[in-house]
Every structure is written in structure tokens, then in C-alpha cells.
Coordinates of C-alpha atoms in Angstrom, one line a residue:
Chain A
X1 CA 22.2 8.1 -5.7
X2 CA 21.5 5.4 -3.2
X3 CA 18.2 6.3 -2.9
X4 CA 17.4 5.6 -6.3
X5 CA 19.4 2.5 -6.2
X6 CA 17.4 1.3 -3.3
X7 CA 13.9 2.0 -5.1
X8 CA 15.6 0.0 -8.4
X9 CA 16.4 -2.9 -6.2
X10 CA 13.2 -2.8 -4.3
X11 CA 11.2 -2.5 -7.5
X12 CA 13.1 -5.3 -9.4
X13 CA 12.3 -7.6 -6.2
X14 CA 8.6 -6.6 -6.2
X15 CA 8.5 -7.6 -10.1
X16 CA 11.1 -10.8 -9.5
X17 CA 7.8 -11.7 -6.4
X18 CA 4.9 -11.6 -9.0
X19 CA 6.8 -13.3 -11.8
X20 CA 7.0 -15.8 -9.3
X21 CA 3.9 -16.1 -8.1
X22 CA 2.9 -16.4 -11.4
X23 CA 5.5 -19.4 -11.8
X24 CA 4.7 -21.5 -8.9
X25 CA 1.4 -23.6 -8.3
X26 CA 1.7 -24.5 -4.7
X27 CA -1.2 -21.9 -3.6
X28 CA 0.7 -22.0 0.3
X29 CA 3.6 -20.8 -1.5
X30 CA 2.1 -18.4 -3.9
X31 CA 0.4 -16.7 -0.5
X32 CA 3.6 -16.6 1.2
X33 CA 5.0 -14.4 -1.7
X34 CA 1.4 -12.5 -1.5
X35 CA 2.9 -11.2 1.6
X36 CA 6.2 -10.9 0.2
X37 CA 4.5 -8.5 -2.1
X38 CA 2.6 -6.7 0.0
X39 CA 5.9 -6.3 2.6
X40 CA 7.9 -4.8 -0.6
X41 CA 5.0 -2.9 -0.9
X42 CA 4.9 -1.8 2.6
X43 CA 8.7 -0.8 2.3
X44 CA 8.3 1.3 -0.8
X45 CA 5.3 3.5 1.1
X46 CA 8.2 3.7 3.7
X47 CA 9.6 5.3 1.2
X48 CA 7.3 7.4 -0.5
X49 CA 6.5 9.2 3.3
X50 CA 3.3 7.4 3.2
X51 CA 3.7 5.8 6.9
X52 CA 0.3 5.7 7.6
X53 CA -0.2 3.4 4.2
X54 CA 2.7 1.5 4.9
X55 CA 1.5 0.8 8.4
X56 CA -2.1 -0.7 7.2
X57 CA 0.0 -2.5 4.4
X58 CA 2.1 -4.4 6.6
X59 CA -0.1 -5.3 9.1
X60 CA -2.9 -6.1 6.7
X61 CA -1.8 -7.3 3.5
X62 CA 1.0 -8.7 4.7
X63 CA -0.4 -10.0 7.7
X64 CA -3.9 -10.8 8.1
X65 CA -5.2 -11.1 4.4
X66 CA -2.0 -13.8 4.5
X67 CA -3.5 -15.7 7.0
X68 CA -7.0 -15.5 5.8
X69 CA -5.9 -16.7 2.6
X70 CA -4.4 -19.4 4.5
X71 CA -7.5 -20.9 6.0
X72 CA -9.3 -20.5 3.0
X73 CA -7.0 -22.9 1.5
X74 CA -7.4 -25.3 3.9
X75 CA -10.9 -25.7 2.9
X76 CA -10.6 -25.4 -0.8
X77 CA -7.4 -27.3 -1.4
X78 CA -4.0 -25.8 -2.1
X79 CA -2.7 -26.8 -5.5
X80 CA -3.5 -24.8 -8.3
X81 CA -5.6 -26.2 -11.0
X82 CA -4.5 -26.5 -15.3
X83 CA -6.6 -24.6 -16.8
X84 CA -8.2 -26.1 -19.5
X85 CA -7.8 -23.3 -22.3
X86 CA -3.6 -22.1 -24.0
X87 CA -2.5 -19.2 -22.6
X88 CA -2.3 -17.1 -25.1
X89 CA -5.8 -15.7 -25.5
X90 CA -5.5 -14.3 -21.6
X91 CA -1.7 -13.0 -22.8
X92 CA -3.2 -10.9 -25.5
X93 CA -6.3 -9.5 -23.6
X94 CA -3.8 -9.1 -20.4
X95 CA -1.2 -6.8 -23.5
X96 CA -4.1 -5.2 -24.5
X97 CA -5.2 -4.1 -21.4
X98 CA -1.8 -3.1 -20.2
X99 CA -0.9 -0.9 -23.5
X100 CA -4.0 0.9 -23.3
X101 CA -3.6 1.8 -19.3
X102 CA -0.2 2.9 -20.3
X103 CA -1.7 5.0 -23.0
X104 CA -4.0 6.5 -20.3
X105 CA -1.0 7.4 -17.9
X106 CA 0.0 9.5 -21.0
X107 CA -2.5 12.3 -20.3
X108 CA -1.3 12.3 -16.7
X109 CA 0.7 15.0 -15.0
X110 CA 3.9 14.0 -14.3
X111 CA 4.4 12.3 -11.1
X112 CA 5.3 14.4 -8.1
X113 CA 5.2 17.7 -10.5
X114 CA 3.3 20.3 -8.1
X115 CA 0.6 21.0 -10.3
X116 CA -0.9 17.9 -10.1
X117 CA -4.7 18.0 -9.5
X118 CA -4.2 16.3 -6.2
X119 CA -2.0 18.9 -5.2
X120 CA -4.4 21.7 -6.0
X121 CA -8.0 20.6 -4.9
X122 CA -8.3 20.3 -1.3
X123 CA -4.5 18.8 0.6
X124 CA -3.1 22.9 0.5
X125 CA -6.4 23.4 2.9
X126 CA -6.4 20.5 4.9
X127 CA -2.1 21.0 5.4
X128 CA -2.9 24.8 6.0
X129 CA -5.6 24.4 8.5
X130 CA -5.5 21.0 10.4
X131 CA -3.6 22.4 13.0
X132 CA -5.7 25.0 14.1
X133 CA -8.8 23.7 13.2
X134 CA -8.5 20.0 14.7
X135 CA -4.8 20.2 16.2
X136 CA -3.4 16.6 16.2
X137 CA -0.1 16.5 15.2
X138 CA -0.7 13.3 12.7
X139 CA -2.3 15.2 9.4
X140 CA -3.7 11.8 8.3
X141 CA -5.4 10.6 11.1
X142 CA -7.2 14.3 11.2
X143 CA -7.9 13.9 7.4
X144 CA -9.7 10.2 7.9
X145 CA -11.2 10.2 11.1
X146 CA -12.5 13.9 10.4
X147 CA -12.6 15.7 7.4
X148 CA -13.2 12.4 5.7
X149 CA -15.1 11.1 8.6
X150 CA -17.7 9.8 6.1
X151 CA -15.4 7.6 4.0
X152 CA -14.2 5.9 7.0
X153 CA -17.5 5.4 8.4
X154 CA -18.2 4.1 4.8
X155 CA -15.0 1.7 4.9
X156 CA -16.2 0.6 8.5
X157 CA -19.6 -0.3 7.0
X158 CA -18.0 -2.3 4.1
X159 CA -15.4 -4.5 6.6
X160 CA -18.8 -5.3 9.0
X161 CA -21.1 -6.0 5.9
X162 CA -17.7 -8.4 4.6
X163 CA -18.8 -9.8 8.3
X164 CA -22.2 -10.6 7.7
X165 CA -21.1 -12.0 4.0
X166 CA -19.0 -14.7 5.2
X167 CA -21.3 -15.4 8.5
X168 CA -24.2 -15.9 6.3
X169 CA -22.2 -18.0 3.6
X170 CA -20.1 -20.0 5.8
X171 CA -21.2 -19.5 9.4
X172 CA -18.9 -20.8 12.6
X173 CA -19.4 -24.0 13.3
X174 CA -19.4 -23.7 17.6
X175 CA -20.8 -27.2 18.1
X176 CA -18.7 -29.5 16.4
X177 CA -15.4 -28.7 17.0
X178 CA -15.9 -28.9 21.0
X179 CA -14.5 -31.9 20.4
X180 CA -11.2 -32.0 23.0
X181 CA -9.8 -35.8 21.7
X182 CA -9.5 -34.3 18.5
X183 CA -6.6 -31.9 19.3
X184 CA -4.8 -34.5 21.5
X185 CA -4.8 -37.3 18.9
X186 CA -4.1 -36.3 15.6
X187 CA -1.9 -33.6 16.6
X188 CA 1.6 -33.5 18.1
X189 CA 1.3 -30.9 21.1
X190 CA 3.4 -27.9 20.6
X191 CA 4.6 -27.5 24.1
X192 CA 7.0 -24.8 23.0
X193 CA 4.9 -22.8 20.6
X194 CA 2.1 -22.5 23.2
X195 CA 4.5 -21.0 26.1
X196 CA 5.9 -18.7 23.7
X197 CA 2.8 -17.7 22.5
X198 CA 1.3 -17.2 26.2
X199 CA 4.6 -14.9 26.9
X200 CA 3.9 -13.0 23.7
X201 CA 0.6 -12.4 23.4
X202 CA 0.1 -9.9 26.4
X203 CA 2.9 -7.7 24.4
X204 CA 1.0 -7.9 21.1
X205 CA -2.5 -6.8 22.7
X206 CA -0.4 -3.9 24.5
X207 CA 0.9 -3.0 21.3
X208 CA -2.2 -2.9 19.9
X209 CA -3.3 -0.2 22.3
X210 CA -0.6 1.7 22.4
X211 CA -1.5 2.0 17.6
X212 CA -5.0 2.3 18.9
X213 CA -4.5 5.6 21.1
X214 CA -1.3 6.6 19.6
X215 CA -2.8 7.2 16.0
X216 CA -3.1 10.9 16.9
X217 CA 0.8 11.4 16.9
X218 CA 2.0 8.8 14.8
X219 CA 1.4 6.4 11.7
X220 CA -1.4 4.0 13.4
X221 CA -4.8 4.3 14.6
X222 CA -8.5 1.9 14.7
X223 CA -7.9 0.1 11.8
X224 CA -4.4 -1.0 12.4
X225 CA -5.0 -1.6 15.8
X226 CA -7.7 -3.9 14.9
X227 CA -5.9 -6.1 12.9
X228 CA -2.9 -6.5 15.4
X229 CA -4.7 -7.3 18.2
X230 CA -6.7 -10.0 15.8
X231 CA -3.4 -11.3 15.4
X232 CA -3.2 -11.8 18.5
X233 CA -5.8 -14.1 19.3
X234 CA -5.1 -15.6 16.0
X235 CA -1.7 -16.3 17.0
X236 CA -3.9 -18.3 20.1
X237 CA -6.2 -19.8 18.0
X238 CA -3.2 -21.6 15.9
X239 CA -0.9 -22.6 18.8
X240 CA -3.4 -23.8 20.7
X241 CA -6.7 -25.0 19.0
X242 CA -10.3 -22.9 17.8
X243 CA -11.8 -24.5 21.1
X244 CA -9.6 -22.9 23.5
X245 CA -10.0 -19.7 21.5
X246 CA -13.6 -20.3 21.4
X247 CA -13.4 -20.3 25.4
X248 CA -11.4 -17.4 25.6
X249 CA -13.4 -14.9 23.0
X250 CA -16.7 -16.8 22.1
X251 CA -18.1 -15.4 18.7
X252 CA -21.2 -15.0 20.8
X253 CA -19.5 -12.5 22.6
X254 CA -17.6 -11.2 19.7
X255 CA -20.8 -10.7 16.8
X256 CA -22.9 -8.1 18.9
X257 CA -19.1 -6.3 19.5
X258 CA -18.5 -6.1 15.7
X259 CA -21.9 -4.5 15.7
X260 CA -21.5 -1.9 18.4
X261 CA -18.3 -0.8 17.0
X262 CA -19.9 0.7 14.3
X263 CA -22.9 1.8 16.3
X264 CA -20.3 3.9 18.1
X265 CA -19.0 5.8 15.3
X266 CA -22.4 6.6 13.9
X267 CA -23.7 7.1 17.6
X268 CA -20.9 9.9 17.2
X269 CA -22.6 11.4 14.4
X270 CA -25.9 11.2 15.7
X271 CA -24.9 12.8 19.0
X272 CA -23.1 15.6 17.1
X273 CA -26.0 16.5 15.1
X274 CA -28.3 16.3 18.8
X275 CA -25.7 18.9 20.2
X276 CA -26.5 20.8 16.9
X277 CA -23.7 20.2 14.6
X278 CA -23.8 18.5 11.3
X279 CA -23.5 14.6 11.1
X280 CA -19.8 13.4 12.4
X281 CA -18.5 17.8 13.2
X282 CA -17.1 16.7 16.6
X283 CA -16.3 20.2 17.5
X284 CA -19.8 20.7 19.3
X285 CA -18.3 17.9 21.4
X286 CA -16.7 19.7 23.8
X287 CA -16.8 24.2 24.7
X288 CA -13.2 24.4 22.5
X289 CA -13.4 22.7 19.2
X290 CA -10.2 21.6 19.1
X291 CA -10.7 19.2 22.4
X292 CA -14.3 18.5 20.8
X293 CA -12.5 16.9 17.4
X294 CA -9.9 15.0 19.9
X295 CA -12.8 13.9 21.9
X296 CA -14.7 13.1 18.5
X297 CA -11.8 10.8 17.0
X298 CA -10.9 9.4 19.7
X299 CA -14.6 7.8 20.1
X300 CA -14.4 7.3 16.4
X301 CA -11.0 5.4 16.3
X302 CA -12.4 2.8 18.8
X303 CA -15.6 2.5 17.3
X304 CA -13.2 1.1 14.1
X305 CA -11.0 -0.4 16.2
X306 CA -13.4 -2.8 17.4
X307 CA -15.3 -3.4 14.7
X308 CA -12.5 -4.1 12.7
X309 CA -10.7 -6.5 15.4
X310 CA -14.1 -8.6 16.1
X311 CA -14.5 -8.8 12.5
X312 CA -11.0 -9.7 11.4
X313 CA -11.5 -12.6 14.7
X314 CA -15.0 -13.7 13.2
X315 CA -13.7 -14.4 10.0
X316 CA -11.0 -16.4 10.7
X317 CA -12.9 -18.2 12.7
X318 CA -15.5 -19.0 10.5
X319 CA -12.4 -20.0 8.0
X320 CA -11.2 -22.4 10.4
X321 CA -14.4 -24.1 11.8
X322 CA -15.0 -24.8 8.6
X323 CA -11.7 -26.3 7.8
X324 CA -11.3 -28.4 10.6
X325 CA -15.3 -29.9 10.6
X326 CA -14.1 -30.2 6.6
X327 CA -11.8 -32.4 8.2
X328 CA -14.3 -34.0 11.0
X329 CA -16.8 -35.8 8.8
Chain B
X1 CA 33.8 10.9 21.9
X2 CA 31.7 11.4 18.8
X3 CA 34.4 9.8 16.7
X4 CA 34.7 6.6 18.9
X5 CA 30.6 6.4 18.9
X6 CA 30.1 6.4 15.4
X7 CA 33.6 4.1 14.5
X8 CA 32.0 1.8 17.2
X9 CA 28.7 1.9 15.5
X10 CA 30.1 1.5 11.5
X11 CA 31.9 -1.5 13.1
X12 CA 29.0 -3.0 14.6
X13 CA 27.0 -2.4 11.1
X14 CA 29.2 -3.9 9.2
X15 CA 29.8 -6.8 11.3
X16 CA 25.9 -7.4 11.1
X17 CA 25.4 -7.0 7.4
X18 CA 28.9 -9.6 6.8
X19 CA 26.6 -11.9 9.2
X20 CA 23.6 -11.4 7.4
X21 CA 25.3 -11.8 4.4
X22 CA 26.6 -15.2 5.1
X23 CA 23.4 -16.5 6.5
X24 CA 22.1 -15.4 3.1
X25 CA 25.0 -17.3 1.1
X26 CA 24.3 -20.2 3.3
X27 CA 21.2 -20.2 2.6
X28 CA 21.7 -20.3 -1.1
X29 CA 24.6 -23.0 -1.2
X30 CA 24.1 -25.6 1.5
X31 CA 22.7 -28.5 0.4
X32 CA 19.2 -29.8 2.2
X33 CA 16.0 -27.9 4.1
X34 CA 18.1 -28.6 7.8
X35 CA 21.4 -27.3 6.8
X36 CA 19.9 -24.1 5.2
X37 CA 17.9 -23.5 8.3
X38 CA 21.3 -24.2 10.4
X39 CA 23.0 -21.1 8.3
X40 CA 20.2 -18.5 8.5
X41 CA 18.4 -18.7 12.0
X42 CA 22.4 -19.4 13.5
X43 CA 23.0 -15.9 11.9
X44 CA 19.8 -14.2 12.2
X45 CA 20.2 -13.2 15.9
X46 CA 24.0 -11.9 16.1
X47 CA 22.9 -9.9 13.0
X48 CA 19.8 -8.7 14.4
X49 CA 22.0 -7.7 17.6
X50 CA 24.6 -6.3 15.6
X51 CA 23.0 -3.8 13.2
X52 CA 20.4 -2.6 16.3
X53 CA 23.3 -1.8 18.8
X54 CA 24.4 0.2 16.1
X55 CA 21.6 2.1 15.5
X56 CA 21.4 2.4 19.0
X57 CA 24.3 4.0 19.2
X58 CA 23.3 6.6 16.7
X59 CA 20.1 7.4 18.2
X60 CA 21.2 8.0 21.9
X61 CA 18.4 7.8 24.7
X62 CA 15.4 8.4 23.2
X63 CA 12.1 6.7 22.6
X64 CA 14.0 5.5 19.3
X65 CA 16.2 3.7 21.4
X66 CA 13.2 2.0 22.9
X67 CA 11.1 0.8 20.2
X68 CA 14.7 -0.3 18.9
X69 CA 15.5 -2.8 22.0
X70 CA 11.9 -3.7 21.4
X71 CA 12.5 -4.7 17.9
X72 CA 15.7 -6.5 19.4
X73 CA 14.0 -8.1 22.1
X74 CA 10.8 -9.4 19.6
X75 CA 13.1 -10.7 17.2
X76 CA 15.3 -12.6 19.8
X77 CA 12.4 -13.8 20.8
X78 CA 10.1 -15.1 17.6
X79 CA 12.9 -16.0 15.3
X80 CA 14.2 -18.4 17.0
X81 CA 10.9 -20.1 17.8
X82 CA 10.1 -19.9 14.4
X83 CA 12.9 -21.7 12.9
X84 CA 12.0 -24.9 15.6
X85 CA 8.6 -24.4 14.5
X86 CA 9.3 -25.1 11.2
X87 CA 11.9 -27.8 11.8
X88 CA 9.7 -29.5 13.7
X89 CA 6.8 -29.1 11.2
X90 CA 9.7 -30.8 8.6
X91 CA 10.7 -33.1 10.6
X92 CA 7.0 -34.6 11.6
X93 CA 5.8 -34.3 8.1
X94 CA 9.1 -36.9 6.8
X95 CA 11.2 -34.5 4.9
X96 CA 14.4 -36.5 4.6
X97 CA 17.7 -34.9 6.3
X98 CA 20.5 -34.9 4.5
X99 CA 22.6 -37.9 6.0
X100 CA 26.3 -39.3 5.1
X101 CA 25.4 -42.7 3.7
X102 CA 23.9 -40.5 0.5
X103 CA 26.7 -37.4 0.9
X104 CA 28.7 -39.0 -2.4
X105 CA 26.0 -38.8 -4.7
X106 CA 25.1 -35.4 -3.5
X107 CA 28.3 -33.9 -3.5
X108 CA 29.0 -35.0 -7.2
X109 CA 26.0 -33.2 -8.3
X110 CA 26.7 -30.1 -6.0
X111 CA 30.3 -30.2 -8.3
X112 CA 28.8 -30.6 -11.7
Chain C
X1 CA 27.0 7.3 4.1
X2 CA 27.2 4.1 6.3
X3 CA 23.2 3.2 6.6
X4 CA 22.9 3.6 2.9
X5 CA 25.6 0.7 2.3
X6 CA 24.1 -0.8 5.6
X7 CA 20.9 -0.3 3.6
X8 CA 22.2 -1.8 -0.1
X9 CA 23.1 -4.7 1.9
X10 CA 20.8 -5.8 3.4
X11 CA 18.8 -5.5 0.4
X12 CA 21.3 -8.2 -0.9
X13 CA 20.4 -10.5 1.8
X14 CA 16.7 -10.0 1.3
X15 CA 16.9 -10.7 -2.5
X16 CA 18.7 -14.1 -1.8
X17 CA 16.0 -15.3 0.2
X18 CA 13.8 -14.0 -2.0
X19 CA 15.9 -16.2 -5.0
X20 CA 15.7 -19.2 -2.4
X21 CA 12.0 -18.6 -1.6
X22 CA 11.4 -18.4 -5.3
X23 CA 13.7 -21.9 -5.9
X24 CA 12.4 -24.0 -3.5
X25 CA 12.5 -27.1 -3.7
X26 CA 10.0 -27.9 -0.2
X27 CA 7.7 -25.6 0.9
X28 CA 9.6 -25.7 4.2
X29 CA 12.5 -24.1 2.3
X30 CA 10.2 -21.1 0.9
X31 CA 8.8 -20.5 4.5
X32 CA 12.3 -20.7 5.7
X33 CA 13.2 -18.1 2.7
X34 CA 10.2 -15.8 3.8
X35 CA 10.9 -15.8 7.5
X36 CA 14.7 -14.8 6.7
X37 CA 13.4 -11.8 4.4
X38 CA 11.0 -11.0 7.0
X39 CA 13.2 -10.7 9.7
X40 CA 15.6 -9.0 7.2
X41 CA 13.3 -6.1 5.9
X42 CA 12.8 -6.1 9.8
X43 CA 16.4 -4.3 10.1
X44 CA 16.2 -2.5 6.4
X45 CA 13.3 -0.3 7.7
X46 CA 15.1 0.0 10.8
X47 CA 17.8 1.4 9.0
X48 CA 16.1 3.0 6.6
X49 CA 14.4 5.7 8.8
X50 CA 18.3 6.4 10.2
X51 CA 19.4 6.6 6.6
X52 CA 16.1 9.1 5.7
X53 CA 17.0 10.6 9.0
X54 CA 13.7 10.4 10.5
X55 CA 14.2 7.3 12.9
X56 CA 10.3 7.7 14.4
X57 CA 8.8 5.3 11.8
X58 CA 10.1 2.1 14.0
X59 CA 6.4 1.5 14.5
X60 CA 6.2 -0.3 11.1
X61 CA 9.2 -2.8 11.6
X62 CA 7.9 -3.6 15.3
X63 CA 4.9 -4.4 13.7
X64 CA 6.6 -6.6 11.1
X65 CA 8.4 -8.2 13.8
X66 CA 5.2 -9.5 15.0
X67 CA 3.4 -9.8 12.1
X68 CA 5.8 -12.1 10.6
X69 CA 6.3 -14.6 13.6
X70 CA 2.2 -15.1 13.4
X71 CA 2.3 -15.4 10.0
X72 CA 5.1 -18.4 9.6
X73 CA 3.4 -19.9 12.7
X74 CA -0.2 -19.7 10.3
X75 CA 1.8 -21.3 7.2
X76 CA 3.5 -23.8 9.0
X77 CA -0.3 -25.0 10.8
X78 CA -2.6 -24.9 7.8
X79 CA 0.4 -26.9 5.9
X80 CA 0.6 -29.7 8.5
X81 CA -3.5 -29.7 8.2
X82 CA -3.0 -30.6 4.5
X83 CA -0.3 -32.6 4.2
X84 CA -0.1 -35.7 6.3
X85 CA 2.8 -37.6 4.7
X86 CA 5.3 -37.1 2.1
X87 CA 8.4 -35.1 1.4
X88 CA 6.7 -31.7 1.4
X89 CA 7.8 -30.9 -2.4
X90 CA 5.8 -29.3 -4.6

């Protein structure tokens, strides 16, 4: 009874958030209810039992996507434009659409019914026989970082070629912001902010690790690891200014890391298939396959976990070198 | 023992959700940026304190307990940094407090 | 019994931010408004997993708590970048 009363509430707020981000036309405040969204989003895989979903969700799309969205704005201006054509051609392509998705849903098996499809094919295997055949206690992490090692690899691929996207678009602009009047002048200090931050930070990369390493047992693992510790130099970057960043982590340092992150999972494979497994079988790792697939995601794991935190640092800071040499000239 | 344990803990619930609850109403009725600000963040870490000891209290010594004083400690410790953040932010960018000299007008239209 | 109410309630509280992030009037106010139903969902999913009675899901609100402090922090800088002047209403 209160269940159910909880999922009305938390669905009516989640529809209340995108009517309103539909409403407004500040863009900041349309990205702050972005990652209103995605938290109600977050809370509902909570729970569904999805931890693992909720976990990328919260740290992700309602953290860093926020904040990329953020510096984006900065460069391209943050007040929504009138569009120049009535709204109701959009409103009756937008029904349209919607009716005939609902008309698909139709042929679907009911939801949660245990003859679903998904139900059938290949989870009663993986649920049956990831304990003895890889033995981590966290079914998901076994199911991603092994059985479907080559989707993540794929997924690691597509965050590093996002990477080489924006660098070749956009590009970090090292040169002209090592300008050190700049932060002084314009800008009150933030004296408070920047102790905080100092006292925080060292917790945030810690909890990083702990996501990183603890992704065998528990909702976590590379990617969400990545993106907290990201935040943690972004929380740097903001309090302080992309120049001090740029002296603690220097893109020069962090571009050949993005690289090697994913040249460790796919070293992985290759060394798998040279001990005479197939690509990414991490059981020829070690003499008992069970220590060979720990071994195996473990080295996997960080491989994403880097990739994905010099990437997610990269970005941002090609966001903001942009903004603030936007602001320069 | 139980008993007193888990009245101790519905007491300390409650008394965080009626806090949380009046930051919320505060929020909603006062009438400028500062004096919302003053309602929710003065509330926001008695609540937070409340409803974790609570749950604490519930969960016994475990690693629970733990990432529960962690959640305490973190929120004790950003939330409060955030509001002056964002009061200060306000403040340098010339929103206008909400003074005396312009109460009158301000309260007539809070009656209407 | 009692983390299910504890539960409905706090849902309360995070709908009224949400009504005051989605009312405005400054930007300030809807960052305000976020922050509060931040730090509130903080304590619903900390309740939540005693209500569900599997408290080891904690990870997700500590990050949260985190998550949302950086996030504010990143509002509240890439506003001041913009706006130089004014009353902050949008």
C-alpha cells in the first residue's frame, strides 16, 4: 500500500519535473531540473532493485552530464530561443508519435509477468551459473565486465571516441588561460569554498576507490568510479580556477591516460587469447578460473575506470577553456 | 530494551520529518530568496541529524551504521557550505533583500 | 510501518521544493529548491532501503551527497560567469 503510494508520488513528481522543464526558458534552470529528473530517476531504479542502474544514474545523469551541460552553456548562451514556427505542428507529430508507441507496447508481455522474453533467453543461465562459474557475489558486475565483456569494451570505445570528438571540435585551450590576473580581478576569491573543497576532495577520491574496487560486492564498479573521482577534480577546477587544475592534472598528462585505459581492457583480451583462451575469457588468467575471472575484471574495471575518469576530466575541460577564452577576447 | 530503542528511534523520525517539513513550508511561504534560504538550510541539518540517528538506531553496529555517519558527516558538511555559496553568489550578483522600508507593500500583497 | 510514513514524508518535503524550484522567481531560488530536494532524496533513500529492509544500498545516497554539493557549486559558478549584474530573474 505504501509502496505503491510512493511509486504514484514519485512518478507524478517525475511528470510535474518535465512539464516544467518544458515551461521554463532559463536553460541553467531547465538543467538543474535535468538532474532533478535524472535523481527521480535514480530513486525509482532504487526501487525497481536495479542498484547498479540507479548508481550510474545518480552519479552520471544527475551529476556529471549536469555539469557538462553547464559549461556548455556558458559558451553558447543560456536563454532559450522562440522558435520561429506555432507549436502545433511539433504537438501533432509529438501525439502521433506517442499513440503509435503506445500501440506498440500493446503487443508486449505484461510487465514483470515471468514469461517475458527477457526472462527466458539467457538471465535463468547467467543467475544459475555466475556463482560457480565466475563467483563474485555482485551478479551485474559479472554479467558486464564478463559475459558481456564485449559490450562494455564497446561502451568504453564509444565514451573515448566522444573524447576525441570534442578534442578535435573544440580542443583545450592550455595557453591562454595561464593567465593568473584574470582569476584575481574579476572574481571575488572564495576563501571558504576553496578550504572546504581541499578538506573534501581527498574523501571524494577515496570514495571513488573504494566504487572502483568494491564493484565486485556491491552496486558500483569502473564506470561509476570514473565519474566520481571526475567530480572531484571538477569540484577543484570550479573552486579554484582551470589553471590551478591545469597544474595539478595537465591534459597532457591526462590524453595518453584516456588512451591506455582502454588499451588495458583490450590488452586483457589480447593476453587471454596469447594464454589460449578466446578474446576477453579471463579464466586462463590464473590455474582456477574462478581467481582467473576476478583477476580478469579486476584489470578490466580499471581499464574503464580510467578511461572513463580522464575522459569525463578532458571534456570538461575543454568545455571550460573554451568558455572562459570565450570570455578572454 | 528493544521497546525503548525503537520508541527512541520513531521519536527521533518523526522529529526530523516535522523539521523537514517546516523547512519545506518555509520555503514555500516566506517572502524573498534570503528568508527562504534562512528556513531550509536552518532546518536541513537538525533534520538530517534527526532521521540518521534514527536509522542508526535501527541498524545497530554494522557497516550500515557507517556509511550512515558518513552520509551524516557529508551532509553536515556540504550543505551548509552550499547555502553560503549561494548566498554569496546572490548577494554579489545584486539580488535585492527583502528590507523593512518596503515590508508594507509586501505584506499587503502576501494578504491578497 | 514508521519508515514508510518517514518515507511519504519526506516525499512531501521533496515535492515542495520541487513546487518552489518549479515557481521561482530567481534562479537562486530554484538552486536553493534543488539543493533542498537533493539533500532531501539524500534521507528518502536512506530510508528507503530500511523501509525495503535491505539497508546495504547506502552507496547511492553517499554518492548523492556528494554529487549534489558539486553540482550546486557548478550552477552557482557558470551563473556568476553569465550574469554580471541584475536581479538574477528570469
Amino acid at each position: 500500500m505504501i509502496e505503491s503510494l510512493i511509486n504514484i508520488i514519485l512518478f507524478t513528481m517525475l511528470a510535474a519535473t518535465s512539464l516544467a522543464v518544458v515551461r521554463l526558458h532559463n536553460l541553467f534552470a531547465i538543467t538543474m531540473l535535468f538532474g532533478v529528473y535524472s535523481l527521480l530517476s535514480a530513486v525509482i531504479f532504487v526501487e525497481l532493485d536495479a542498484v547498479d542502474v540507479a548508481f550510474t544514474e545518480a552519479a552520471v545523469g544527475a551529476g556529471i552530464s549536469t555539469m557538462l551541460i553547464l559549461s556548455t552553456l556558458v559558451i553558447t548562451g543560456h536563454h532559450e530561443k522562440n522558435p520561429k514556427h506555432g507549436p502545433w505542428l511539433p504537438l501533432v507529430v509529438v501525439i502521433l508519435t506517442g499513440a503509435v508507441l503506445a500501440w506498440g507496447t500493446l503487443d508486449m508481455p505484461l510487465f514483470g509477468s515471468l514469461d517475458n522474453p527477457i526472462h527466458q533467453h539467457v538471465a535463468p543461465r547467467y543467475i544459475q551459473d555466475s556463482p560457480e562459474e565466475i563467483g563474485i557475489p555482485n551478479m551485474v558486475t559479472s554479467v558486464l565486465a564478463s559475459y558481456r565483456g564485449y559490450d562494455t569494451m564497446g561502451e568504453v570505445v564509444v565514451v573515448f571516441a566522444a573524447l576525441i570528438g570534442v578534442l578535435a571540435l573544440i580542443g583545450i585551450n592550455e595557453k591562454k588561460c595561464a593567465k593568473r590576473q584574470y582569476s584575481s580581478d574579476e572574481r571575488p576569491p572564495r576563501p571558504v569554498l576553496q578550504v572546504m573543497s581541499k578538506l573534501l576532495i581527498p574523501y571524494i577520491m577515496l570514495f571513488a576507490l573504494y566504487v572502483q574496487f568494491h564493484g565486485d560486492f556491491g552496486p558500483g564498479g569502473g564506470f561509476q568510479a570514473g565519474v566520481i573521482f571526475a567530480a572531484a577534480i571538477i569540484l577543484y577546477t570550479l573552486t579554484f580556477s582551470l589553471d590551478d587544475a591545469f597544474d595539478l592534472i595537465s591534459p597532457r598528462v591526462l590524453r595518453p591516460l584516456a588512451a591506455i585505459g582502454v588499451l588495458i581492457y583490450g590488452g586483457t583480451g589480447i593476453v587471454t587469447m596469447l594464454l589460449g583462451g578466446t578474446f576477453l575469457n579471463y579464466s586462463v588468467l590464473a590455474g582456477d578460473p574462478k581467481s582467473g575471472q576476478h583477476y580478469g575484471i579486476l584489470a578490466i574495471e580499471f581499464g574503464v575506470g580510467l578511461t572513463v575518469a580522464t575522459v569525463m576530466m578532458l571534456i570538461f575541460y575543454a568545455f571550460v577553456s573554451r568558455g572562459e577564452k570565450g570570455k578572454v577576447e | 530494551m528493544a521497546l525503548i530503542v525503537d520508541a527512541l528511534s520513531w521519536a527521533l523520525l518523526i522529529a526530523g520529518v516535522v523539521l523537514g517539513i517546516t523547512g519545506a513550508i518555509g520555503t514555500i511561504r516566506f517572502p524573498d530568496f534570503y528568508t527562504r534560504v534562512h528556513a531550509s538550510s536552518v532546518t536541513d541539518t537538525l533534520c538530517a541529524l534527526c532521521i540518521i540517528a534514527g536509522l542508526i538506531l535501527q541498524a545497530g553496529f554494522t557497516l550500515v551504521t557507517v556509511k550512515l555517519v558518513f552520509i551524516l558527516l557529508f551532509l553536515w558538511y556540504t550543505s551548509p557550505v552550499a547555502t553560503h555559496a549561494l548566498v554569496r553568489a546572490a548577494h554579489h550578483m545584486g539580488l535585492p533583500p527583502y528590507l523593512s522600508n518596503n515590508a508594507s507593500a509586501d505584506a499587503q500583497k502576501g494578504k491578497s | 510501518m514508521m519508515f514508510g510514513f518517514s518515507c511519504l514524508a519526506l516525499l512531501v518535503v521533496m515535492g515542495v521544493a520541487l513546487v518552489r524550484a518549479f515557481a521561482g522567481p530567481s534562479v537562486y531560488d530554484r538552486i536553493l529548491a534543488v539543493n533542498m530536494f537533493g539533500t532531501k532524496t539524500v534521507l528518502f533513500l536512506a530510508v528507503f532501503g530500511f523501509f525495503t529492509g535491505r539497508p546495504d544500498f547506502l552507496d547511492i545516497a553517499l554518492v548523492y551527497a556528494l554529487i549534489n554539493f558539486i553540482g550546486v557549486i557548478a550552477v552557482l559558478r557558470f551563473v556568476e560567469s553569465v550574469t554580471h549584474t541584475g536581479t538574477g530573474a528570469d
